[in-house]
Amino acid sequence: MTDDRAPRLEWTEDGAPVSGRFGDVYFSREDGLAESRAVFLAGCGLPEAWDGRGRFTVAELGFGTGLNIAALIALWRKTRPQDGRLHVFSVEAFPLTREEAARALSAWPELGEVTAALTAAWPPRTPGFHRLPLPPDWGVTVDLAVAPVDAALADWNGRADAWFLDGFAPSTNPEMWSDAVLDLIAARSAPGAAVATFTVAGAVRRGLQARGFSVERRPGHGRKRERLEARAPGDAPAGGDVGRVAVIGGGIAGLATARALAASGVAPLLIEADAPGAGASGFPAALVTPRLDVGDGDVAALFAQAPTRAGDLYDALPGAVLARGVVQLEQTARDARRFDKVAAQDLWPSGAMVRLSEVEAEARLGEPVAVGGLLMGQAMVVRPAAILESWGAGVDRLRLAVTEVAAHERGVTIRSGDGREIEVDAVVLAAGWGLGALSPALGLDPVRGQADWVDGLDGPAVAWGGYAAPTADGLLFGATHDRGRTDLAVAAADSARNLATLAARLPRLASALARTGAPAARAAIRATTRDRLPVAGALAPRVFVLGGLGSRGFALAPLLGEHVAALATGAPGPLPERLARRVSPSRLAERTASQDR
């Protein structure tokens, strides 16, 4: 844990938590839950405000102990509209630990089921956006931004229907109530949004009024005589259903997007030319590892957030996770220095990136490797078939070889080579290397990869220039990396290359493998972009894309599938805007245009 993000928590004699950093209590000593219900829930007109709404968004400044959100979720579960979805975006610059939150929330056993789920999902203090893994049948999504409030709101793409302004008092925490923050509250408010806060400070009252909010003083709770309620101009949007969304592609990109759409209340249509996993997602094991970057903070943040979200989702699937922890071995002297820098980045929770000496690496791998490494504690090996099967269960499917996607004013027409046409309201292109034909403007490059595997052999999860990973029955190793090749026939020469790569780094494992019999092999085509970053976002009105995942599809697709699904349905997304811009398709068009000039 990093001390600069700690709230410096203290406890009063009667058990109330106090921020030593701000010298203020987190909730009323008399009855914090009653205060949350009176000031924030009733103050925003809940639950009546979400009646009949398919989606409702609450933004909170000052997550604190999580009490307001626990009370909100408990109310939602009792009064949730049919098929409704609640999205919560909360900001906290100085988060409590899980243990501190559990102690604070234990004062209200009536919230026990919600607080147990909330604390179980409690994120680390690492900066950035954290999507909390809550029970899917609740219909609740919580995104917690660990960041200064102005930076968090600038990075959020949502529009709040209700605001809980629960930062510490303006006198002790002026940054929470600055003009810049009030500007962002106004910009991120849906028409008719309600605002509730405990403070009646003149600067806050006048600031909201200056930004078009109507403001009223209301009777306070407990010792506080007054509080504020405010309302943004306009009428609250009427509830409306999102139309039919098709996803083209049955690999991890397509099924991650289909899962995210289903979780948001949209029943997707999955269109595939072959069986699920027929492309690059069809190997018996896959590594879920981040790309290690010390030169670009945004890229490093993306590759820290994505595998974390992937791990949360895979952990919920029986039989999906085969191994935890992956060793990345040094290849050059530069790697030693780079790994030192990676381990020191504040993007990772404790234990996520641990430097290994040569002796420690050899002890973990079971043979001399002559180099040190990096133990990526959150990385994992997964079984693709279990993930694709689980996320594809119950999804409406159509076997179709798509040749054209045409957007128009009423929706999108999907055409096949045999003359079939399907009309949908929106489409997500997630066809892996197949995107090269559907959207040539993306400029994707093919990279052929062949991997081999054997049954009956145990081995570690380790990567260097090649990799080895356990499968459900044995060991996968490889893989070749041939740019520009699109042939899929298994080549004996490529299997020999994989074995040689393994023997050069892990000779004992390679020797044991040679005694198990001939390996099986498979080849697939990865799709990559020129800048080696994924592409996820809007190609055109109603047309979205998720691709260019290279060899990290199982690490990137779960988070980016949620991002694209949110864009397609108009829901708040999980990705900070600055990271969304880095993966947007528009960057590729801008690069192409600049090259043509």
PDB file of N, CA, C and O in Angstrom, residues 95-160:
ATOM      1  N   PRO A  95      -8.436   5.860  -0.698  1.00  0.00           N
ATOM      2  CA  PRO A  95      -9.323   4.742  -0.348  1.00  0.00           C
ATOM      3  C   PRO A  95      -8.942   4.058   0.960  1.00  0.00           C
ATOM      4  O   PRO A  95      -7.766   3.966   1.332  1.00  0.00           O
ATOM      5  N   LEU A  96      -9.958   3.562   1.631  1.00  0.00           N
ATOM      6  CA  LEU A  96      -9.754   2.672   2.769  1.00  0.00           C
ATOM      7  C   LEU A  96      -9.289   1.309   2.252  1.00  0.00           C
ATOM      8  O   LEU A  96      -9.469   0.978   1.087  1.00  0.00           O
ATOM      9  N   THR A  97      -8.747   0.512   3.146  1.00  0.00           N
ATOM     10  CA  THR A  97      -8.486  -0.881   2.803  1.00  0.00           C
ATOM     11  C   THR A  97      -9.777  -1.681   2.964  1.00  0.00           C
ATOM     12  O   THR A  97     -10.755  -1.221   3.568  1.00  0.00           O
ATOM     13  N   ARG A  98      -9.756  -2.888   2.430  1.00  0.00           N
ATOM     14  CA  ARG A  98     -10.910  -3.779   2.580  1.00  0.00           C
ATOM     15  C   ARG A  98     -11.241  -3.997   4.055  1.00  0.00           C
ATOM     16  O   ARG A  98     -12.401  -3.977   4.467  1.00  0.00           O
ATOM     17  N   GLU A  99     -10.209  -4.215   4.857  1.00  0.00           N
ATOM     18  CA  GLU A  99     -10.423  -4.493   6.283  1.00  0.00           C
ATOM     19  C   GLU A  99     -11.009  -3.280   6.998  1.00  0.00           C
ATOM     20  O   GLU A  99     -11.907  -3.425   7.850  1.00  0.00           O
ATOM     21  N   GLU A 100     -10.526  -2.085   6.651  1.00  0.00           N
ATOM     22  CA  GLU A 100     -11.071  -0.880   7.272  1.00  0.00           C
ATOM     23  C   GLU A 100     -12.532  -0.676   6.877  1.00  0.00           C
ATOM     24  O   GLU A 100     -13.372  -0.320   7.717  1.00  0.00           O
ATOM     25  N   ALA A 101     -12.844  -0.911   5.610  1.00  0.00           N
ATOM     26  CA  ALA A 101     -14.229  -0.756   5.159  1.00  0.00           C
ATOM     27  C   ALA A 101     -15.149  -1.765   5.841  1.00  0.00           C
ATOM     28  O   ALA A 101     -16.259  -1.421   6.260  1.00  0.00           O
ATOM     29  N   ALA A 102     -14.683  -3.006   5.950  1.00  0.00           N
ATOM     30  CA  ALA A 102     -15.509  -4.036   6.591  1.00  0.00           C
ATOM     31  C   ALA A 102     -15.804  -3.670   8.038  1.00  0.00           C
ATOM     32  O   ALA A 102     -16.924  -3.864   8.529  1.00  0.00           O
ATOM     33  N   ARG A 103     -14.811  -3.142   8.737  1.00  0.00           N
ATOM     34  CA  ARG A 103     -15.031  -2.736  10.125  1.00  0.00           C
ATOM     35  C   ARG A 103     -16.041  -1.597  10.206  1.00  0.00           C
ATOM     36  O   ARG A 103     -16.950  -1.617  11.057  1.00  0.00           O
ATOM     37  N   ALA A 104     -15.894  -0.603   9.326  1.00  0.00           N
ATOM     38  CA  ALA A 104     -16.820   0.533   9.353  1.00  0.00           C
ATOM     39  C   ALA A 104     -18.247   0.103   9.025  1.00  0.00           C
ATOM     40  O   ALA A 104     -19.207   0.537   9.671  1.00  0.00           O
ATOM     41  N   LEU A 105     -18.414  -0.761   8.026  1.00  0.00           N
ATOM     42  CA  LEU A 105     -19.747  -1.151   7.574  1.00  0.00           C
ATOM     43  C   LEU A 105     -20.406  -2.194   8.459  1.00  0.00           C
ATOM     44  O   LEU A 105     -21.618  -2.418   8.362  1.00  0.00           O
ATOM     45  N   SER A 106     -19.636  -2.812   9.339  1.00  0.00           N
ATOM     46  CA  SER A 106     -20.202  -3.835  10.222  1.00  0.00           C
ATOM     47  C   SER A 106     -21.213  -3.261  11.214  1.00  0.00           C
ATOM     48  O   SER A 106     -21.959  -4.012  11.853  1.00  0.00           O
ATOM     49  N   ALA A 107     -21.260  -1.938  11.329  1.00  0.00           N
ATOM     50  CA  ALA A 107     -22.212  -1.303  12.249  1.00  0.00           C
ATOM     51  C   ALA A 107     -23.655  -1.471  11.799  1.00  0.00           C
ATOM     52  O   ALA A 107     -24.580  -1.234  12.584  1.00  0.00           O
ATOM     53  N   TRP A 108     -23.873  -1.903  10.527  1.00  0.00           N
ATOM     54  CA  TRP A 108     -25.232  -2.003  10.004  1.00  0.00           C
ATOM     55  C   TRP A 108     -25.479  -3.409   9.452  1.00  0.00           C
ATOM     56  O   TRP A 108     -25.393  -3.637   8.235  1.00  0.00           O
ATOM     57  N   PRO A 109     -25.802  -4.343  10.320  1.00  0.00           N
ATOM     58  CA  PRO A 109     -26.025  -5.726   9.852  1.00  0.00           C
ATOM     59  C   PRO A 109     -27.185  -5.850   8.870  1.00  0.00           C
ATOM     60  O   PRO A 109     -27.241  -6.812   8.114  1.00  0.00           O
ATOM     61  N   GLU A 110     -28.105  -4.881   8.859  1.00  0.00           N
ATOM     62  CA  GLU A 110     -29.217  -4.961   7.912  1.00  0.00           C
ATOM     63  C   GLU A 110     -28.747  -4.821   6.454  1.00  0.00           C
ATOM     64  O   GLU A 110     -29.464  -5.170   5.534  1.00  0.00           O
ATOM     65  N   LEU A 111     -27.519  -4.306   6.280  1.00  0.00           N
ATOM     66  CA  LEU A 111     -26.936  -4.209   4.948  1.00  0.00           C
ATOM     67  C   LEU A 111     -25.949  -5.346   4.688  1.00  0.00           C
ATOM     68  O   LEU A 111     -25.188  -5.302   3.723  1.00  0.00           O
ATOM     69  N   GLY A 112     -25.990  -6.372   5.524  1.00  0.00           N
ATOM     70  CA  GLY A 112     -24.938  -7.381   5.535  1.00  0.00           C
ATOM     71  C   GLY A 112     -24.661  -8.033   4.201  1.00  0.00           C
ATOM     72  O   GLY A 112     -23.496  -8.202   3.811  1.00  0.00           O
ATOM     73  N   GLU A 113     -25.704  -8.412   3.467  1.00  0.00           N
ATOM     74  CA  GLU A 113     -25.472  -9.100   2.191  1.00  0.00           C
ATOM     75  C   GLU A 113     -24.793  -8.178   1.192  1.00  0.00           C
ATOM     76  O   GLU A 113     -23.870  -8.591   0.471  1.00  0.00           O
ATOM     77  N   VAL A 114     -25.228  -6.929   1.167  1.00  0.00           N
ATOM     78  CA  VAL A 114     -24.623  -5.977   0.228  1.00  0.00           C
ATOM     79  C   VAL A 114     -23.204  -5.625   0.638  1.00  0.00           C
ATOM     80  O   VAL A 114     -22.289  -5.609  -0.200  1.00  0.00           O
ATOM     81  N   THR A 115     -23.004  -5.343   1.919  1.00  0.00           N
ATOM     82  CA  THR A 115     -21.656  -4.945   2.343  1.00  0.00           C
ATOM     83  C   THR A 115     -20.669  -6.102   2.221  1.00  0.00           C
ATOM     84  O   THR A 115     -19.489  -5.878   1.932  1.00  0.00           O
ATOM     85  N   ALA A 116     -21.134  -7.332   2.390  1.00  0.00           N
ATOM     86  CA  ALA A 116     -20.236  -8.484   2.209  1.00  0.00           C
ATOM     87  C   ALA A 116     -19.766  -8.558   0.763  1.00  0.00           C
ATOM     88  O   ALA A 116     -18.585  -8.790   0.483  1.00  0.00           O
ATOM     89  N   ALA A 117     -20.708  -8.359  -0.181  1.00  0.00           N
ATOM     90  CA  ALA A 117     -20.329  -8.388  -1.594  1.00  0.00           C
ATOM     91  C   ALA A 117     -19.445  -7.205  -1.956  1.00  0.00           C
ATOM     92  O   ALA A 117     -18.484  -7.335  -2.725  1.00  0.00           O
ATOM     93  N   LEU A 118     -19.740  -6.052  -1.388  1.00  0.00           N
ATOM     94  CA  LEU A 118     -18.976  -4.848  -1.691  1.00  0.00           C
ATOM     95  C   LEU A 118     -17.546  -4.968  -1.180  1.00  0.00           C
ATOM     96  O   LEU A 118     -16.581  -4.634  -1.893  1.00  0.00           O
ATOM     97  N   THR A 119     -17.392  -5.438   0.047  1.00  0.00           N
ATOM     98  CA  THR A 119     -16.032  -5.550   0.592  1.00  0.00           C
ATOM     99  C   THR A 119     -15.260  -6.690  -0.070  1.00  0.00           C
ATOM    100  O   THR A 119     -14.041  -6.602  -0.232  1.00  0.00           O
ATOM    101  N   ALA A 120     -15.958  -7.749  -0.477  1.00  0.00           N
ATOM    102  CA  ALA A 120     -15.275  -8.826  -1.204  1.00  0.00           C
ATOM    103  C   ALA A 120     -14.729  -8.319  -2.535  1.00  0.00           C
ATOM    104  O   ALA A 120     -13.690  -8.795  -3.011  1.00  0.00           O
ATOM    105  N   ALA A 121     -15.428  -7.355  -3.126  1.00  0.00           N
ATOM    106  CA  ALA A 121     -15.006  -6.796  -4.407  1.00  0.00           C
ATOM    107  C   ALA A 121     -14.092  -5.586  -4.252  1.00  0.00           C
ATOM    108  O   ALA A 121     -13.691  -4.986  -5.253  1.00  0.00           O
ATOM    109  N   TRP A 122     -13.761  -5.242  -3.030  1.00  0.00           N
ATOM    110  CA  TRP A 122     -13.010  -4.005  -2.747  1.00  0.00           C
ATOM    111  C   TRP A 122     -11.694  -3.976  -3.515  1.00  0.00           C
ATOM    112  O   TRP A 122     -10.910  -4.916  -3.463  1.00  0.00           O
ATOM    113  N   PRO A 123     -11.429  -2.898  -4.250  1.00  0.00           N
ATOM    114  CA  PRO A 123     -10.207  -2.853  -5.055  1.00  0.00           C
ATOM    115  C   PRO A 123      -9.003  -2.392  -4.248  1.00  0.00           C
ATOM    116  O   PRO A 123      -9.146  -1.869  -3.139  1.00  0.00           O
ATOM    117  N   PRO A 124      -7.809  -2.563  -4.789  1.00  0.00           N
ATOM    118  CA  PRO A 124      -6.617  -2.020  -4.147  1.00  0.00           C
ATOM    119  C   PRO A 124      -6.557  -0.510  -4.322  1.00  0.00           C
ATOM    120  O   PRO A 124      -7.414   0.089  -4.989  1.00  0.00           O
ATOM    121  N   ARG A 125      -5.528   0.106  -3.769  1.00  0.00           N
ATOM    122  CA  ARG A 125      -5.391   1.557  -3.857  1.00  0.00           C
ATOM    123  C   ARG A 125      -4.700   2.005  -5.142  1.00  0.00           C
ATOM    124  O   ARG A 125      -4.339   3.172  -5.280  1.00  0.00           O
ATOM    125  N   THR A 126      -4.511   1.128  -6.081  1.00  0.00           N
ATOM    126  CA  THR A 126      -3.840   1.508  -7.311  1.00  0.00           C
ATOM    127  C   THR A 126      -4.677   2.521  -8.075  1.00  0.00           C
ATOM    128  O   THR A 126      -5.902   2.443  -8.107  1.00  0.00           O
ATOM    129  N   PRO A 127      -4.050   3.497  -8.717  1.00  0.00           N
ATOM    130  CA  PRO A 127      -4.812   4.544  -9.406  1.00  0.00           C
ATOM    131  C   PRO A 127      -5.511   4.018 -10.639  1.00  0.00           C
ATOM    132  O   PRO A 127      -5.129   3.007 -11.233  1.00  0.00           O
ATOM    133  N   GLY A 128      -6.585   4.715 -11.018  1.00  0.00           N
ATOM    134  CA  GLY A 128      -7.320   4.348 -12.222  1.00  0.00           C
ATOM    135  C   GLY A 128      -8.743   3.941 -11.909  1.00  0.00           C
ATOM    136  O   GLY A 128      -9.239   4.096 -10.791  1.00  0.00           O
ATOM    137  N   PHE A 129      -9.432   3.419 -12.928  1.00  0.00           N
ATOM    138  CA  PHE A 129     -10.812   2.966 -12.792  1.00  0.00           C
ATOM    139  C   PHE A 129     -10.825   1.489 -12.421  1.00  0.00           C
ATOM    140  O   PHE A 129     -10.109   0.681 -13.000  1.00  0.00           O
ATOM    141  N   HIS A 130     -11.667   1.149 -11.461  1.00  0.00           N
ATOM    142  CA  HIS A 130     -11.820  -0.232 -11.010  1.00  0.00           C
ATOM    143  C   HIS A 130     -13.300  -0.610 -11.133  1.00  0.00           C
ATOM    144  O   HIS A 130     -14.154   0.014 -10.498  1.00  0.00           O
ATOM    145  N   ARG A 131     -13.605  -1.622 -11.924  1.00  0.00           N
ATOM    146  CA  ARG A 131     -14.982  -2.132 -12.003  1.00  0.00           C
ATOM    147  C   ARG A 131     -15.113  -3.263 -10.998  1.00  0.00           C
ATOM    148  O   ARG A 131     -14.404  -4.272 -11.085  1.00  0.00           O
ATOM    149  N   LEU A 132     -16.018  -3.115 -10.034  1.00  0.00           N
ATOM    150  CA  LEU A 132     -16.116  -4.065  -8.939  1.00  0.00           C
ATOM    151  C   LEU A 132     -16.931  -5.285  -9.351  1.00  0.00           C
ATOM    152  O   LEU A 132     -18.035  -5.148  -9.906  1.00  0.00           O
ATOM    153  N   PRO A 133     -16.432  -6.485  -9.097  1.00  0.00           N
ATOM    154  CA  PRO A 133     -17.155  -7.702  -9.483  1.00  0.00           C
ATOM    155  C   PRO A 133     -18.269  -8.038  -8.504  1.00  0.00           C
ATOM    156  O   PRO A 133     -18.081  -8.755  -7.520  1.00  0.00           O
ATOM    157  N   LEU A 134     -19.459  -7.520  -8.766  1.00  0.00           N
ATOM    158  CA  LEU A 134     -20.632  -7.761  -7.925  1.00  0.00           C
ATOM    159  C   LEU A 134     -21.497  -8.866  -8.536  1.00  0.00           C
ATOM    160  O   LEU A 134     -21.361  -9.187  -9.718  1.00  0.00           O
ATOM    161  N   PRO A 135     -22.407  -9.461  -7.756  1.00  0.00           N
ATOM    162  CA  PRO A 135     -23.275 -10.510  -8.313  1.00  0.00           C
ATOM    163  C   PRO A 135     -24.031 -10.018  -9.536  1.00  0.00           C
ATOM    164  O   PRO A 135     -24.710  -8.979  -9.484  1.00  0.00           O
ATOM    165  N   PRO A 136     -23.939 -10.727 -10.665  1.00  0.00           N
ATOM    166  CA  PRO A 136     -24.550 -10.221 -11.906  1.00  0.00           C
ATOM    167  C   PRO A 136     -26.062 -10.102 -11.847  1.00  0.00           C
ATOM    168  O   PRO A 136     -26.645  -9.273 -12.551  1.00  0.00           O
ATOM    169  N   ASP A 137     -26.728 -10.913 -11.010  1.00  0.00           N
ATOM    170  CA  ASP A 137     -28.191 -10.850 -10.986  1.00  0.00           C
ATOM    171  C   ASP A 137     -28.717  -9.623 -10.257  1.00  0.00           C
ATOM    172  O   ASP A 137     -29.926  -9.385 -10.242  1.00  0.00           O
ATOM    173  N   TRP A 138     -27.844  -8.835  -9.649  1.00  0.00           N
ATOM    174  CA  TRP A 138     -28.297  -7.596  -9.013  1.00  0.00           C
ATOM    175  C   TRP A 138     -28.594  -6.506 -10.026  1.00  0.00           C
ATOM    176  O   TRP A 138     -29.283  -5.537  -9.712  1.00  0.00           O
ATOM    177  N   GLY A 139     -28.025  -6.599 -11.225  1.00  0.00           N
ATOM    178  CA  GLY A 139     -28.215  -5.541 -12.210  1.00  0.00           C
ATOM    179  C   GLY A 139     -27.518  -4.259 -11.823  1.00  0.00           C
ATOM    180  O   GLY A 139     -27.992  -3.162 -12.150  1.00  0.00           O
ATOM    181  N   VAL A 140     -26.370  -4.368 -11.140  1.00  0.00           N
ATOM    182  CA  VAL A 140     -25.646  -3.196 -10.652  1.00  0.00           C
ATOM    183  C   VAL A 140     -24.205  -3.246 -11.154  1.00  0.00           C
ATOM    184  O   VAL A 140     -23.537  -4.276 -11.043  1.00  0.00           O
ATOM    185  N   THR A 141     -23.741  -2.144 -11.688  1.00  0.00           N
ATOM    186  CA  THR A 141     -22.339  -1.982 -12.059  1.00  0.00           C
ATOM    187  C   THR A 141     -21.769  -0.836 -11.244  1.00  0.00           C
ATOM    188  O   THR A 141     -22.351   0.257 -11.216  1.00  0.00           O
ATOM    189  N   VAL A 142     -20.644  -1.082 -10.582  1.00  0.00           N
ATOM    190  CA  VAL A 142     -19.974  -0.040  -9.806  1.00  0.00           C
ATOM    191  C   VAL A 142     -18.575   0.158 -10.357  1.00  0.00           C
ATOM    192  O   VAL A 142     -17.761  -0.778 -10.386  1.00  0.00           O
ATOM    193  N   ASP A 143     -18.294   1.365 -10.810  1.00  0.00           N
ATOM    194  CA  ASP A 143     -16.952   1.761 -11.219  1.00  0.00           C
ATOM    195  C   ASP A 143     -16.415   2.739 -10.179  1.00  0.00           C
ATOM    196  O   ASP A 143     -17.030   3.788  -9.920  1.00  0.00           O
ATOM    197  N   LEU A 144     -15.278   2.392  -9.593  1.00  0.00           N
ATOM    198  CA  LEU A 144     -14.645   3.253  -8.601  1.00  0.00           C
ATOM    199  C   LEU A 144     -13.374   3.825  -9.198  1.00  0.00           C
ATOM    200  O   LEU A 144     -12.489   3.081  -9.631  1.00  0.00           O
ATOM    201  N   ALA A 145     -13.281   5.136  -9.218  1.00  0.00           N
ATOM    202  CA  ALA A 145     -12.089   5.814  -9.715  1.00  0.00           C
ATOM    203  C   ALA A 145     -11.215   6.205  -8.538  1.00  0.00           C
ATOM    204  O   ALA A 145     -11.641   6.967  -7.665  1.00  0.00           O
ATOM    205  N   VAL A 146     -10.009   5.650  -8.499  1.00  0.00           N
ATOM    206  CA  VAL A 146      -9.024   6.049  -7.496  1.00  0.00           C
ATOM    207  C   VAL A 146      -8.174   7.133  -8.146  1.00  0.00           C
ATOM    208  O   VAL A 146      -7.256   6.850  -8.931  1.00  0.00           O
ATOM    209  N   ALA A 147      -8.529   8.371  -7.856  1.00  0.00           N
ATOM    210  CA  ALA A 147      -7.910   9.507  -8.539  1.00  0.00           C
ATOM    211  C   ALA A 147      -8.397  10.798  -7.902  1.00  0.00           C
ATOM    212  O   ALA A 147      -9.420  10.813  -7.205  1.00  0.00           O
ATOM    213  N   PRO A 148      -7.705  11.905  -8.128  1.00  0.00           N
ATOM    214  CA  PRO A 148      -8.265  13.205  -7.749  1.00  0.00           C
ATOM    215  C   PRO A 148      -9.589  13.413  -8.470  1.00  0.00           C
ATOM    216  O   PRO A 148      -9.774  12.976  -9.615  1.00  0.00           O
ATOM    217  N   VAL A 149     -10.506  14.101  -7.825  1.00  0.00           N
ATOM    218  CA  VAL A 149     -11.869  14.164  -8.345  1.00  0.00           C
ATOM    219  C   VAL A 149     -11.944  14.843  -9.703  1.00  0.00           C
ATOM    220  O   VAL A 149     -12.688  14.400 -10.593  1.00  0.00           O
ATOM    221  N   ASP A 150     -11.181  15.907  -9.931  1.00  0.00           N
ATOM    222  CA  ASP A 150     -11.268  16.586 -11.226  1.00  0.00           C
ATOM    223  C   ASP A 150     -10.751  15.700 -12.348  1.00  0.00           C
ATOM    224  O   ASP A 150     -11.339  15.641 -13.435  1.00  0.00           O
ATOM    225  N   ALA A 151      -9.663  14.971 -12.098  1.00  0.00           N
ATOM    226  CA  ALA A 151      -9.133  14.066 -13.116  1.00  0.00           C
ATOM    227  C   ALA A 151     -10.106  12.927 -13.391  1.00  0.00           C
ATOM    228  O   ALA A 151     -10.304  12.519 -14.546  1.00  0.00           O
ATOM    229  N   ALA A 152     -10.726  12.398 -12.348  1.00  0.00           N
ATOM    230  CA  ALA A 152     -11.662  11.284 -12.521  1.00  0.00           C
ATOM    231  C   ALA A 152     -12.874  11.710 -13.340  1.00  0.00           C
ATOM    232  O   ALA A 152     -13.302  10.994 -14.257  1.00  0.00           O
ATOM    233  N   LEU A 153     -13.455  12.859 -13.027  1.00  0.00           N
ATOM    234  CA  LEU A 153     -14.634  13.313 -13.769  1.00  0.00           C
ATOM    235  C   LEU A 153     -14.280  13.668 -15.209  1.00  0.00           C
ATOM    236  O   LEU A 153     -15.069  13.427 -16.128  1.00  0.00           O
ATOM    237  N   ALA A 154     -13.106  14.238 -15.432  1.00  0.00           N
ATOM    238  CA  ALA A 154     -12.688  14.543 -16.794  1.00  0.00           C
ATOM    239  C   ALA A 154     -12.531  13.272 -17.622  1.00  0.00           C
ATOM    240  O   ALA A 154     -12.724  13.279 -18.841  1.00  0.00           O
ATOM    241  N   ASP A 155     -12.195  12.149 -16.967  1.00  0.00           N
ATOM    242  CA  ASP A 155     -11.967  10.880 -17.645  1.00  0.00           C
ATOM    243  C   ASP A 155     -13.230  10.034 -17.781  1.00  0.00           C
ATOM    244  O   ASP A 155     -13.189   8.976 -18.429  1.00  0.00           O
ATOM    245  N   TRP A 156     -14.330  10.455 -17.165  1.00  0.00           N
ATOM    246  CA  TRP A 156     -15.560   9.654 -17.186  1.00  0.00           C
ATOM    247  C   TRP A 156     -16.416  10.064 -18.365  1.00  0.00           C
ATOM    248  O   TRP A 156     -16.581  11.263 -18.645  1.00  0.00           O
ATOM    249  N   ASN A 157     -17.017   9.094 -19.058  1.00  0.00           N
ATOM    250  CA  ASN A 157     -17.844   9.413 -20.219  1.00  0.00           C
ATOM    251  C   ASN A 157     -19.332   9.310 -19.924  1.00  0.00           C
ATOM    252  O   ASN A 157     -20.149   9.370 -20.850  1.00  0.00           O
ATOM    253  N   GLY A 158     -19.708   9.146 -18.655  1.00  0.00           N
ATOM    254  CA  GLY A 158     -21.113   8.963 -18.312  1.00  0.00           C
ATOM    255  C   GLY A 158     -21.854  10.270 -18.092  1.00  0.00           C
ATOM    256  O   GLY A 158     -21.267  11.357 -18.076  1.00  0.00           O
ATOM    257  N   ARG A 159     -23.161  10.142 -17.919  1.00  0.00           N
ATOM    258  CA  ARG A 159     -24.023  11.263 -17.550  1.00  0.00           C
ATOM    259  C   ARG A 159     -24.877  10.801 -16.377  1.00  0.00           C
ATOM    260  O   ARG A 159     -25.614   9.824 -16.485  1.00  0.00           O
ATOM    261  N   ALA A 160     -24.776  11.503 -15.259  1.00  0.00           N
ATOM    262  CA  ALA A 160     -25.433  11.076 -14.030  1.00  0.00           C
ATOM    263  C   ALA A 160     -26.872  11.555 -13.978  1.00  0.00           C
ATOM    264  O   ALA A 160     -27.170  12.708 -14.308  1.00  0.00           O
TER     265      ALA A 160
END
